[in-house]
């Protein structure tokens, strides 16, 4: 493990040095950082509004997250900032208790992420089925869209054509050029129209004060009591889990695109460090951003930590130096951006009729369970947990039905041989005891397990119960054909499970 981390560190440093020595590669990294920063501005403001905090809280979070993760993260070129997932998690806390409790929750979430990562939570990612990941993404898309509805109700009529115009720009512009992010063009044009024609529509300035100075050190003003902990702990845990899930999933996606391997454990605790730094500078916390990461890696071609670091630096320059202009951005433009984000986030292929007909019903059930719980609770972590549990139950049920007991031979009138086929664990072995003819079988019964495997103590207890039932009728049951692992488990546990009772 230590050798692998050292190798990853050497590769990271090598790629940064190589980029600094190559004007062409450095230009790619710098431009990528600038494009990402431009794309971050509207989304950071929008996510702040979803979370119920001033736009500067999300903007500072995006700056500190990007700069910090560029140094401590495990996946080069991945962008971390304030996200819709985190905004949705913290919105109730911010609304009910205020900013100080939100900052305290962000700090605790960072600590939890470090602890969970050092305990090896990154390795658990392989137990999250694809159907749960699809449900996670689809639920996030739905929640981002529904979060825009308050900005479309009881507003001036002019807001609706402005939203439509913003959507039209973002749909058509990429067909002509991708040199400038379409969301940025939509925001610039709609802001210019609002200013030139003096349109009376809600703008960002109405939502809260934008920063006019650099972020400063902030200690949350909350009492250090168990009551405070009981308030922030559920939100902090949800933030930690959601942030780790989204970050590790995004890191895996970047690994596939760049055909490189990243250190997921380092990425996990790096997210924790970034959230702690963000909290102490008054940010709302965050995690990896799939959309901005794709802009950086896939569209712009960035591959190093330079682009991530510069994205944060350019973002700060934009919002601090141009804050008065940013305040004039109409909310209609941001609503249009977020609608496009939700449309782009949704996995449309997963809900296509052809896909649903072809997909096993159990996979669809898992995806729908993840979506339903997430949308109902507005908590992505709950949705993922329920989805994983649903997938495990359905998998166990499906595998259990593949187990069978077959009467294969009668060597003589006093002997009968059964062959057990399939994987033996709690779900399949519980019914095993009912598949033998204890009354009608001869004196000697051989149970051949050469085509099966013992996975747990429940199976050993069931086998003990079977041999006990035969013994109670004066018959001998012998278990044969165990592979090495099954034999070791059977010898270690047999007779100690209370099956004879």
Tab-separated table of C-alpha atoms in Angstrom:
chain	number	residue	atom	x	y	z
A	1	UNK	CA	0.000	0.000	0.000
A	2	UNK	CA	2.753	2.458	0.953
A	3	UNK	CA	4.650	1.651	-2.267
A	4	UNK	CA	1.525	2.214	-4.356
A	5	UNK	CA	0.866	5.587	-2.693
A	6	UNK	CA	4.477	6.625	-3.292
A	7	UNK	CA	4.208	5.611	-6.960
A	8	UNK	CA	0.988	7.630	-7.324
A	9	UNK	CA	2.645	10.654	-5.697
A	10	UNK	CA	5.657	10.400	-8.030
A	11	UNK	CA	3.368	10.165	-11.077
A	12	UNK	CA	1.329	13.190	-9.902
A	13	UNK	CA	4.450	15.280	-9.381
A	14	UNK	CA	5.888	14.114	-12.687
A	15	UNK	CA	2.791	15.105	-14.646
A	16	UNK	CA	2.709	18.561	-13.022
A	17	UNK	CA	6.403	19.151	-13.728
A	18	UNK	CA	6.015	17.921	-17.293
A	19	UNK	CA	3.123	20.331	-17.840
A	20	UNK	CA	5.111	23.236	-16.389
A	21	UNK	CA	7.979	22.465	-18.765
A	22	UNK	CA	5.747	22.207	-21.835
A	23	UNK	CA	4.163	25.489	-23.012
A	24	UNK	CA	1.561	23.593	-25.059
A	25	UNK	CA	0.456	21.381	-22.180
A	26	UNK	CA	0.533	24.286	-19.734
A	27	UNK	CA	-1.700	26.296	-22.073
A	28	UNK	CA	-4.164	23.402	-22.107
A	29	UNK	CA	-4.212	23.269	-18.304
A	30	UNK	CA	-4.602	27.052	-17.910
A	31	UNK	CA	-7.429	27.348	-20.444
A	32	UNK	CA	-9.143	24.330	-18.957
A	33	UNK	CA	-9.010	25.959	-15.519
A	34	UNK	CA	-10.466	29.194	-16.903
A	35	UNK	CA	-13.326	27.456	-18.691
A	36	UNK	CA	-14.178	25.455	-15.572
A	37	UNK	CA	-14.106	28.598	-13.427
A	38	UNK	CA	-16.510	30.322	-15.801
A	39	UNK	CA	-18.804	27.312	-15.669
A	40	UNK	CA	-18.561	27.187	-11.857
A	41	UNK	CA	-19.847	30.719	-11.273
A	42	UNK	CA	-23.524	30.169	-12.152
A	43	UNK	CA	-23.683	26.726	-10.601
A	44	UNK	CA	-22.051	27.792	-7.323
A	45	UNK	CA	-24.567	30.611	-7.017
A	46	UNK	CA	-27.465	28.316	-7.880
A	47	UNK	CA	-26.374	25.668	-5.376
A	48	UNK	CA	-26.073	28.365	-2.706
A	49	UNK	CA	-29.666	29.322	-3.332
A	50	UNK	CA	-30.752	25.674	-3.127
A	51	UNK	CA	-28.955	25.409	0.209
A	52	UNK	CA	-30.639	28.585	1.450
A	53	UNK	CA	-27.434	30.576	1.984
A	54	UNK	CA	-25.899	33.712	0.471
A	55	UNK	CA	-24.244	33.139	-2.916
A	56	UNK	CA	-20.835	33.971	-1.444
A	57	UNK	CA	-21.066	30.889	0.791
A	58	UNK	CA	-21.214	28.619	-2.249
A	59	UNK	CA	-18.661	30.654	-4.180
A	60	UNK	CA	-16.141	30.548	-1.326
A	61	UNK	CA	-16.787	26.835	-0.944
A	62	UNK	CA	-16.067	26.240	-4.624
A	63	UNK	CA	-12.846	28.250	-4.428
A	64	UNK	CA	-11.501	26.570	-1.278
A	65	UNK	CA	-12.613	23.082	-2.340
A	66	UNK	CA	-10.944	23.343	-5.761
A	67	UNK	CA	-7.673	24.780	-4.461
A	68	UNK	CA	-7.394	22.351	-1.548
A	69	UNK	CA	-8.323	19.193	-3.447
A	70	UNK	CA	-5.807	20.138	-6.138
A	71	UNK	CA	-3.114	19.571	-3.509
A	72	UNK	CA	-4.429	16.735	-1.351
A	73	UNK	CA	-6.791	14.843	-3.667
A	74	UNK	CA	-6.080	11.436	-5.168
A	75	UNK	CA	-7.494	12.013	-8.664
A	76	UNK	CA	-5.613	14.641	-10.721
A	77	UNK	CA	-7.735	16.945	-12.918
A	78	UNK	CA	-10.960	16.169	-11.027
A	79	UNK	CA	-12.973	19.230	-9.983
A	80	UNK	CA	-14.448	19.538	-6.494
A	81	UNK	CA	-16.674	22.435	-5.469
A	82	UNK	CA	-20.075	23.250	-3.995
A	83	UNK	CA	-22.529	20.750	-5.480
A	84	UNK	CA	-26.250	20.236	-5.816
A	85	UNK	CA	-26.031	16.965	-3.885
A	86	UNK	CA	-24.505	18.648	-0.828
A	87	UNK	CA	-26.805	21.657	-1.163
A	88	UNK	CA	-29.849	19.415	-1.018
A	89	UNK	CA	-28.535	17.652	2.077
A	90	UNK	CA	-27.755	20.817	4.056
A	91	UNK	CA	-30.745	22.911	2.969
A	92	UNK	CA	-33.017	21.863	5.897
A	93	UNK	CA	-30.233	22.507	8.429
A	94	UNK	CA	-29.453	25.943	7.002
A	95	UNK	CA	-33.122	26.872	6.830
A	96	UNK	CA	-33.914	25.821	10.415
A	97	UNK	CA	-30.715	26.626	12.340
A	98	UNK	CA	-28.731	29.123	10.269
A	99	UNK	CA	-25.239	29.446	8.825
A	100	UNK	CA	-23.199	28.729	11.968
A	101	UNK	CA	-24.751	25.289	12.415
A	102	UNK	CA	-24.233	24.632	8.708
A	103	UNK	CA	-20.505	25.437	9.010
A	104	UNK	CA	-20.227	23.211	12.090
A	105	UNK	CA	-21.821	20.366	10.118
A	106	UNK	CA	-19.368	20.904	7.248
A	107	UNK	CA	-16.408	20.650	9.639
A	108	UNK	CA	-17.773	17.470	11.222
A	109	UNK	CA	-18.469	16.004	7.784
A	110	UNK	CA	-14.835	16.595	6.834
A	111	UNK	CA	-13.634	14.780	9.940
A	112	UNK	CA	-15.998	11.871	9.224
A	113	UNK	CA	-14.756	11.630	5.645
A	114	UNK	CA	-11.143	11.400	6.834
A	115	UNK	CA	-12.018	8.717	9.389
A	116	UNK	CA	-14.147	6.705	6.962
A	117	UNK	CA	-11.478	6.878	4.270
A	118	UNK	CA	-8.700	5.723	6.617
A	119	UNK	CA	-10.977	2.840	7.661
A	120	UNK	CA	-11.137	1.723	4.024
A	121	UNK	CA	-14.560	2.956	2.914
A	122	UNK	CA	-13.248	3.448	-0.637
A	123	UNK	CA	-12.973	-0.322	-0.967
A	124	UNK	CA	-16.704	-0.627	-0.333
A	125	UNK	CA	-17.445	1.117	-3.633
A	126	UNK	CA	-17.195	-2.218	-5.419
A	127	UNK	CA	-20.289	-3.364	-3.504
A	128	UNK	CA	-22.472	-0.614	-4.984
A	129	UNK	CA	-24.316	-2.110	-7.988
A	130	UNK	CA	-24.609	-0.217	-11.231
A	131	UNK	CA	-28.403	-0.014	-10.828
A	132	UNK	CA	-27.919	1.882	-7.547
A	133	UNK	CA	-25.508	4.300	-9.235
A	134	UNK	CA	-28.031	4.887	-12.027
A	135	UNK	CA	-30.758	5.507	-9.456
A	136	UNK	CA	-28.441	7.877	-7.586
A	137	UNK	CA	-27.836	9.947	-10.717
A	138	UNK	CA	-31.511	9.975	-11.740
A	139	UNK	CA	-32.644	11.008	-8.265
A	140	UNK	CA	-30.086	13.816	-8.201
A	141	UNK	CA	-31.436	15.059	-11.532
A	142	UNK	CA	-35.016	15.042	-10.229
A	143	UNK	CA	-34.114	16.881	-7.031
A	144	UNK	CA	-32.132	19.555	-8.865
A	145	UNK	CA	-35.100	20.137	-11.179
A	146	UNK	CA	-37.705	20.308	-8.403
A	147	UNK	CA	-35.471	22.737	-6.492
A	148	UNK	CA	-36.024	25.231	-9.347
A	149	UNK	CA	-39.809	25.230	-9.049
A	150	UNK	CA	-39.971	27.943	-6.336
A	151	UNK	CA	-38.250	30.301	-8.788
A	152	UNK	CA	-40.940	29.598	-11.385
A	153	UNK	CA	-43.986	30.160	-9.160
A	154	UNK	CA	-45.484	33.587	-8.381
A	155	UNK	CA	-42.876	35.416	-10.475
A	156	UNK	CA	-43.221	38.080	-13.207
A	157	UNK	CA	-44.494	36.654	-16.488
A	158	UNK	CA	-41.304	37.797	-18.198
A	159	UNK	CA	-39.341	35.145	-16.312
A	160	UNK	CA	-40.797	32.313	-18.401
A	161	UNK	CA	-39.684	33.528	-21.872
A	162	UNK	CA	-36.271	34.326	-20.365
A	163	UNK	CA	-35.934	30.773	-19.064
A	164	UNK	CA	-37.016	29.455	-22.463
A	165	UNK	CA	-34.467	31.683	-24.207
A	166	UNK	CA	-31.718	30.461	-21.880
A	167	UNK	CA	-32.605	26.829	-22.588
A	168	UNK	CA	-32.662	27.505	-26.330
A	169	UNK	CA	-29.184	29.063	-26.218
A	170	UNK	CA	-27.738	26.122	-24.272
A	171	UNK	CA	-29.260	23.607	-26.659
A	172	UNK	CA	-28.272	25.295	-29.930
A	173	UNK	CA	-24.887	26.910	-29.156
A	174	UNK	CA	-22.928	23.649	-28.634
A	175	UNK	CA	-23.933	22.642	-32.173
A	176	UNK	CA	-22.062	25.693	-33.462
A	177	UNK	CA	-19.096	25.917	-31.072
A	178	UNK	CA	-17.883	24.538	-27.760
A	179	UNK	CA	-15.104	27.101	-27.313
A	180	UNK	CA	-17.137	28.930	-24.658
A	181	UNK	CA	-19.437	27.142	-22.197
A	182	UNK	CA	-23.044	27.510	-23.350
A	183	UNK	CA	-24.330	28.216	-19.797
A	184	UNK	CA	-21.963	31.173	-19.564
A	185	UNK	CA	-23.148	32.562	-22.914
A	186	UNK	CA	-26.777	32.211	-21.830
A	187	UNK	CA	-26.098	34.021	-18.566
A	188	UNK	CA	-24.165	36.832	-20.273
A	189	UNK	CA	-26.827	37.409	-22.943
A	190	UNK	CA	-29.769	37.302	-20.530
A	191	UNK	CA	-27.956	39.581	-18.081
A	192	UNK	CA	-27.159	42.035	-20.889
A	193	UNK	CA	-30.791	42.020	-22.014
A	194	UNK	CA	-31.960	42.614	-18.443
A	195	UNK	CA	-29.637	45.601	-18.016
A	196	UNK	CA	-30.142	47.146	-21.465
A	197	UNK	CA	-33.936	46.921	-21.394
A	198	UNK	CA	-34.219	47.525	-17.622
A	199	UNK	CA	-36.265	44.396	-17.144
A	200	UNK	CA	-37.898	44.036	-13.745
A	201	UNK	CA	-37.117	40.403	-12.889
A	202	UNK	CA	-35.549	38.776	-9.793
A	203	UNK	CA	-31.745	38.716	-9.902
A	204	UNK	CA	-28.864	37.276	-7.910
A	205	UNK	CA	-28.508	40.484	-5.927
A	206	UNK	CA	-31.990	39.875	-4.521
A	207	UNK	CA	-30.849	36.540	-3.108
A	208	UNK	CA	-28.004	37.858	-0.946
A	209	UNK	CA	-24.810	39.856	-0.819
A	210	UNK	CA	-21.931	38.794	-3.060
A	211	UNK	CA	-18.357	38.825	-1.715
A	212	UNK	CA	-16.330	41.983	-2.130
A	213	UNK	CA	-13.227	40.668	-0.371
A	214	UNK	CA	-11.248	37.482	0.081
A	215	UNK	CA	-12.665	34.783	2.350
A	216	UNK	CA	-11.565	35.036	5.973
A	217	UNK	CA	-11.066	32.558	8.795
A	218	UNK	CA	-14.371	31.691	10.479
A	219	UNK	CA	-15.131	29.771	13.657
A	220	UNK	CA	-18.819	28.788	13.845
A	221	UNK	CA	-20.611	30.384	16.798
A	222	UNK	CA	-22.379	27.311	18.184
A	223	UNK	CA	-22.423	25.904	21.732
A	224	UNK	CA	-20.130	22.903	22.163
A	225	UNK	CA	-22.795	20.650	23.649
A	226	UNK	CA	-24.383	17.278	22.959
A	227	UNK	CA	-27.504	19.093	21.801
A	228	UNK	CA	-25.482	20.772	19.060
A	229	UNK	CA	-23.931	17.455	18.106
A	230	UNK	CA	-27.351	15.805	17.937
A	231	UNK	CA	-28.485	18.535	15.541
A	232	UNK	CA	-25.526	18.554	13.158
A	233	UNK	CA	-24.436	14.892	13.290
A	234	UNK	CA	-27.170	13.457	10.998
A	235	UNK	CA	-26.523	16.131	8.388
A	236	UNK	CA	-22.742	15.756	8.715
A	237	UNK	CA	-22.953	11.994	8.233
A	238	UNK	CA	-25.232	12.420	5.218
A	239	UNK	CA	-22.827	15.012	3.764
A	240	UNK	CA	-19.849	12.722	4.360
A	241	UNK	CA	-21.502	9.716	2.705
A	242	UNK	CA	-22.959	11.651	-0.225
A	243	UNK	CA	-19.668	13.483	-0.786
A	244	UNK	CA	-17.640	10.284	-0.718
A	245	UNK	CA	-20.082	8.451	-2.972
A	246	UNK	CA	-20.195	11.183	-5.598
A	247	UNK	CA	-16.449	11.838	-5.433
A	248	UNK	CA	-15.430	8.197	-5.692
A	249	UNK	CA	-17.877	7.572	-8.510
A	250	UNK	CA	-16.533	10.591	-10.391
A	251	UNK	CA	-12.936	9.463	-9.776
A	252	UNK	CA	-13.773	6.059	-11.244
A	253	UNK	CA	-15.302	7.767	-14.282
A	254	UNK	CA	-12.159	9.878	-14.823
A	255	UNK	CA	-10.006	6.765	-14.413
A	256	UNK	CA	-11.905	5.153	-17.272
A	257	UNK	CA	-11.689	8.225	-19.514
A	258	UNK	CA	-7.961	8.803	-18.976
A	259	UNK	CA	-7.061	5.105	-18.742
A	260	UNK	CA	-5.181	5.772	-15.499
A	261	UNK	CA	-5.550	4.621	-11.917
A	262	UNK	CA	-6.123	6.986	-8.996
A	263	UNK	CA	-5.744	6.554	-5.262
A	264	UNK	CA	-9.349	6.374	-4.030
A	265	UNK	CA	-8.379	6.329	-0.350
A	266	UNK	CA	-6.365	9.508	-0.759
A	267	UNK	CA	-9.228	11.059	-2.692
A	268	UNK	CA	-11.589	10.191	0.165
A	269	UNK	CA	-9.553	11.748	2.975
A	270	UNK	CA	-8.594	14.589	0.640
A	271	UNK	CA	-12.293	15.437	0.330
A	272	UNK	CA	-12.435	15.496	4.128
A	273	UNK	CA	-9.478	17.879	4.371
A	274	UNK	CA	-11.005	20.099	1.684
A	275	UNK	CA	-14.315	20.273	3.551
A	276	UNK	CA	-12.570	21.194	6.812
A	277	UNK	CA	-10.667	23.988	5.046
A	278	UNK	CA	-13.898	25.085	3.377
A	279	UNK	CA	-15.749	25.165	6.686
A	280	UNK	CA	-13.124	27.323	8.371
A	281	UNK	CA	-13.433	29.821	5.505
A	282	UNK	CA	-17.239	29.988	5.701
A	283	UNK	CA	-18.053	27.671	2.791
A	284	UNK	CA	-21.025	25.309	2.521
A	285	UNK	CA	-18.920	22.238	1.768
A	286	UNK	CA	-18.885	20.191	-1.395
A	287	UNK	CA	-17.548	17.218	-3.293
A	288	UNK	CA	-16.526	16.227	-6.806
A	289	UNK	CA	-18.581	17.707	-9.652
A	290	UNK	CA	-19.319	15.356	-12.523
A	291	UNK	CA	-20.264	18.082	-15.020
A	292	UNK	CA	-17.291	20.378	-14.407
A	293	UNK	CA	-14.919	17.421	-14.267
A	294	UNK	CA	-16.097	16.328	-17.706
A	295	UNK	CA	-15.542	19.863	-19.012
A	296	UNK	CA	-12.027	19.810	-17.586
A	297	UNK	CA	-10.969	16.301	-18.599
A	298	UNK	CA	-13.037	15.319	-21.624
A	299	UNK	CA	-13.740	18.648	-23.347
A	300	UNK	CA	-10.643	20.669	-22.428
A	301	UNK	CA	-8.154	17.797	-22.241
A	302	UNK	CA	-6.673	18.641	-18.830
A	303	UNK	CA	-4.780	15.886	-17.015
A	304	UNK	CA	-3.020	17.472	-14.021
A	305	UNK	CA	-3.686	19.225	-10.736
A	306	UNK	CA	-2.788	22.561	-12.344
A	307	UNK	CA	-6.192	22.906	-14.018
A	308	UNK	CA	-8.030	22.126	-10.765
A	309	UNK	CA	-5.961	24.662	-8.809
A	310	UNK	CA	-6.391	27.386	-11.424
A	311	UNK	CA	-10.140	26.772	-11.626
A	312	UNK	CA	-10.389	27.817	-7.980
A	313	UNK	CA	-8.079	30.796	-8.387
A	314	UNK	CA	-9.869	32.097	-11.492
A	315	UNK	CA	-13.227	31.653	-9.734
A	316	UNK	CA	-12.144	33.850	-6.840
A	317	UNK	CA	-10.866	36.536	-9.222
A	318	UNK	CA	-14.174	36.531	-11.082
A	319	UNK	CA	-16.483	36.825	-8.078
A	320	UNK	CA	-14.391	39.255	-6.023
A	321	UNK	CA	-13.298	41.461	-8.903
A	322	UNK	CA	-16.584	41.348	-10.821
A	323	UNK	CA	-19.079	40.921	-7.976
A	324	UNK	CA	-21.214	43.941	-8.939
A	325	UNK	CA	-21.770	42.477	-12.387
A	326	UNK	CA	-22.536	39.013	-11.046
A	327	UNK	CA	-25.279	40.530	-8.829
A	328	UNK	CA	-27.141	41.635	-11.972
A	329	UNK	CA	-27.552	38.072	-13.272
A	330	UNK	CA	-31.287	37.333	-13.565
A	331	UNK	CA	-32.516	34.296	-11.652
A	332	UNK	CA	-34.204	33.118	-14.847
A	333	UNK	CA	-30.770	32.502	-16.341
A	334	UNK	CA	-29.678	30.396	-13.368
A	335	UNK	CA	-32.929	28.434	-13.410
A	336	UNK	CA	-32.323	27.657	-17.070
A	337	UNK	CA	-28.775	26.513	-16.264
A	338	UNK	CA	-29.971	24.219	-13.494
A	339	UNK	CA	-32.712	22.749	-15.665
A	340	UNK	CA	-30.056	21.893	-18.244
A	341	UNK	CA	-27.873	20.431	-15.501
A	342	UNK	CA	-30.746	18.203	-14.385
A	343	UNK	CA	-31.468	17.149	-17.972
A	344	UNK	CA	-27.816	16.360	-18.555
A	345	UNK	CA	-27.531	14.504	-15.260
A	346	UNK	CA	-30.473	12.166	-15.853
A	347	UNK	CA	-29.527	8.836	-17.398
A	348	UNK	CA	-32.120	8.869	-20.180
A	349	UNK	CA	-30.967	5.519	-21.527
A	350	UNK	CA	-31.891	3.861	-18.226
A	351	UNK	CA	-35.561	4.870	-18.535
A	352	UNK	CA	-35.977	4.223	-22.267
A	353	UNK	CA	-38.746	1.644	-22.928
A	354	UNK	CA	-36.311	-0.587	-24.855
A	355	UNK	CA	-33.888	-0.604	-21.920
A	356	UNK	CA	-36.624	-1.291	-19.368
A	357	UNK	CA	-37.916	-4.233	-21.420
A	358	UNK	CA	-34.445	-5.720	-21.742
A	359	UNK	CA	-33.260	-5.063	-18.186
A	360	UNK	CA	-33.930	-7.754	-15.547
A	361	UNK	CA	-36.869	-6.743	-13.371
A	362	UNK	CA	-34.743	-6.881	-10.228
A	363	UNK	CA	-32.324	-4.282	-11.660
A	364	UNK	CA	-35.194	-1.931	-12.437
A	365	UNK	CA	-36.650	-2.416	-8.940
A	366	UNK	CA	-33.302	-1.494	-7.368
A	367	UNK	CA	-33.016	1.630	-9.516
A	368	UNK	CA	-36.585	2.723	-8.739
A	369	UNK	CA	-36.135	2.052	-5.002
A	370	UNK	CA	-33.052	4.262	-4.968
A	371	UNK	CA	-34.866	7.044	-6.808
A	372	UNK	CA	-38.057	6.807	-4.739
A	373	UNK	CA	-36.333	6.926	-1.339
A	374	UNK	CA	-33.992	9.713	-2.405
A	375	UNK	CA	-36.771	11.904	-3.787
A	376	UNK	CA	-39.033	11.202	-0.795
A	377	UNK	CA	-36.376	11.984	1.817
A	378	UNK	CA	-34.289	14.503	-0.169
A	379	UNK	CA	-31.300	12.536	1.130
A	380	UNK	CA	-29.074	10.863	-1.446
A	381	UNK	CA	-27.337	8.748	1.205
A	382	UNK	CA	-30.628	7.182	2.316
A	383	UNK	CA	-31.461	6.364	-1.277
A	384	UNK	CA	-28.127	4.668	-1.901
A	385	UNK	CA	-28.349	2.668	1.346
A	386	UNK	CA	-31.876	1.454	0.534
A	387	UNK	CA	-30.828	0.681	-3.031
A	388	UNK	CA	-27.856	-1.414	-1.910
A	389	UNK	CA	-29.978	-3.316	0.635
A	390	UNK	CA	-32.654	-3.956	-1.997
A	391	UNK	CA	-30.035	-5.205	-4.444
A	392	UNK	CA	-28.531	-7.528	-1.835
A	393	UNK	CA	-31.918	-8.996	-0.894
A	394	UNK	CA	-32.915	-9.583	-4.512
A	395	UNK	CA	-29.529	-11.086	-5.309
A	396	UNK	CA	-29.728	-13.435	-2.318
A	397	UNK	CA	-33.237	-14.453	-3.336
A	398	UNK	CA	-32.154	-15.142	-6.907
A	399	UNK	CA	-29.075	-17.161	-5.916
A	400	UNK	CA	-31.034	-19.103	-3.284
A	401	UNK	CA	-33.375	-20.426	-5.950
A	402	UNK	CA	-30.444	-21.915	-7.857
A	403	UNK	CA	-29.745	-24.432	-5.064
A	404	UNK	CA	-31.110	-27.970	-5.505
A	405	UNK	CA	-30.899	-31.397	-3.885
A	406	UNK	CA	-30.885	-34.391	-6.246
A	407	UNK	CA	-31.177	-38.118	-5.508
A	408	UNK	CA	-28.299	-39.417	-7.664
A	409	UNK	CA	-27.586	-43.040	-6.675
A	410	UNK	CA	-28.567	-46.128	-4.666
A	411	UNK	CA	-25.374	-48.273	-4.466
A	412	UNK	CA	-27.220	-50.867	-2.374
A	413	UNK	CA	-30.489	-51.248	-0.548
A	414	UNK	CA	-29.041	-49.701	2.620
A	415	UNK	CA	-27.436	-46.623	1.006
A	416	UNK	CA	-28.747	-43.516	-0.708
A	417	UNK	CA	-26.642	-40.693	-2.172
A	418	UNK	CA	-27.838	-37.106	-2.466
A	419	UNK	CA	-25.972	-34.415	-4.431
A	420	UNK	CA	-26.410	-30.785	-3.390
A	421	UNK	CA	-25.783	-28.193	-6.104
A	422	UNK	CA	-25.492	-24.434	-5.630
A	423	UNK	CA	-24.176	-21.846	-3.180
A	424	UNK	CA	-25.121	-22.529	0.441
A	425	UNK	CA	-25.744	-19.504	2.654
A	426	UNK	CA	-28.498	-18.308	4.970
A	427	UNK	CA	-31.060	-17.697	2.197
A	428	UNK	CA	-30.560	-21.030	0.411
A	429	UNK	CA	-29.724	-23.342	3.306
A	430	UNK	CA	-32.832	-22.561	5.353
A	431	UNK	CA	-34.957	-24.655	2.978
A	432	UNK	CA	-32.298	-27.349	2.636
A	433	UNK	CA	-33.487	-29.198	5.733
A	434	UNK	CA	-36.881	-29.931	4.136
A	435	UNK	CA	-35.482	-31.601	1.004
A	436	UNK	CA	-34.518	-34.960	2.506
A	437	UNK	CA	-36.720	-38.020	3.163
A	438	UNK	CA	-35.800	-38.712	6.782
A	439	UNK	CA	-38.478	-41.408	7.214
A	440	UNK	CA	-38.171	-43.206	3.891
A	441	UNK	CA	-34.382	-43.123	3.455
A	442	UNK	CA	-32.280	-46.248	4.231
A	443	UNK	CA	-29.843	-46.585	7.125
A	444	UNK	CA	-26.907	-44.934	5.334
A	445	UNK	CA	-27.256	-41.543	3.668
A	446	UNK	CA	-24.428	-39.795	1.849
A	447	UNK	CA	-24.763	-36.057	1.155
A	448	UNK	CA	-22.331	-35.029	-1.607
A	449	UNK	CA	-21.402	-31.302	-1.532
A	450	UNK	CA	-18.758	-31.424	-4.271
A	451	UNK	CA	-20.900	-29.128	-6.467
A	452	UNK	CA	-21.623	-26.598	-3.733
A	453	UNK	CA	-19.877	-24.301	-1.282
A	454	UNK	CA	-20.528	-23.471	2.376
A	455	UNK	CA	-20.448	-19.716	2.918
A	456	UNK	CA	-21.725	-19.109	6.451
A	457	UNK	CA	-22.565	-20.471	9.901
A	458	UNK	CA	-26.260	-20.771	8.999
A	459	UNK	CA	-25.412	-23.498	6.503
A	460	UNK	CA	-23.298	-25.408	9.035
A	461	UNK	CA	-26.183	-25.236	11.511
A	462	UNK	CA	-28.560	-26.555	8.846
A	463	UNK	CA	-26.234	-29.481	8.008
A	464	UNK	CA	-25.971	-30.287	11.719
A	465	UNK	CA	-29.764	-30.267	11.941
A	466	UNK	CA	-30.007	-32.659	8.977
A	467	UNK	CA	-27.565	-35.180	10.467
A	468	UNK	CA	-29.327	-34.853	13.845
A	469	UNK	CA	-32.721	-35.654	12.278
A	470	UNK	CA	-31.297	-38.784	10.655
A	471	UNK	CA	-29.581	-39.811	13.918
A	472	UNK	CA	-32.872	-39.447	15.800
A	473	UNK	CA	-34.285	-42.142	13.522
A	474	UNK	CA	-31.311	-44.448	13.970
A	475	UNK	CA	-29.774	-43.575	10.617
A	476	UNK	CA	-26.315	-42.276	9.709
A	477	UNK	CA	-25.837	-39.270	7.417
A	478	UNK	CA	-22.356	-38.570	6.083
A	479	UNK	CA	-21.318	-35.308	4.427
A	480	UNK	CA	-18.674	-35.700	1.704
A	481	UNK	CA	-17.111	-33.737	-1.166
A	482	UNK	CA	-16.394	-30.519	0.727
A	483	UNK	CA	-13.775	-28.262	-0.830
A	484	UNK	CA	-10.977	-26.991	1.393
A	485	UNK	CA	-12.630	-23.736	2.472
A	486	UNK	CA	-16.001	-25.394	3.129
A	487	UNK	CA	-14.372	-28.274	5.032
A	488	UNK	CA	-12.438	-25.854	7.248
A	489	UNK	CA	-15.600	-23.897	8.063
A	490	UNK	CA	-17.609	-27.078	8.679
A	491	UNK	CA	-14.996	-28.608	11.009
A	492	UNK	CA	-14.613	-25.371	12.948
A	493	UNK	CA	-18.343	-24.783	13.500
A	494	UNK	CA	-20.059	-28.162	13.324
A	495	UNK	CA	-21.554	-29.281	16.635
A	496	UNK	CA	-21.217	-25.794	18.116
A	497	UNK	CA	-24.257	-24.166	16.547
A	498	UNK	CA	-26.987	-25.692	18.713
A	499	UNK	CA	-28.550	-27.498	15.752
A	500	UNK	CA	-29.261	-30.571	17.812
A	501	UNK	CA	-31.918	-28.613	19.699
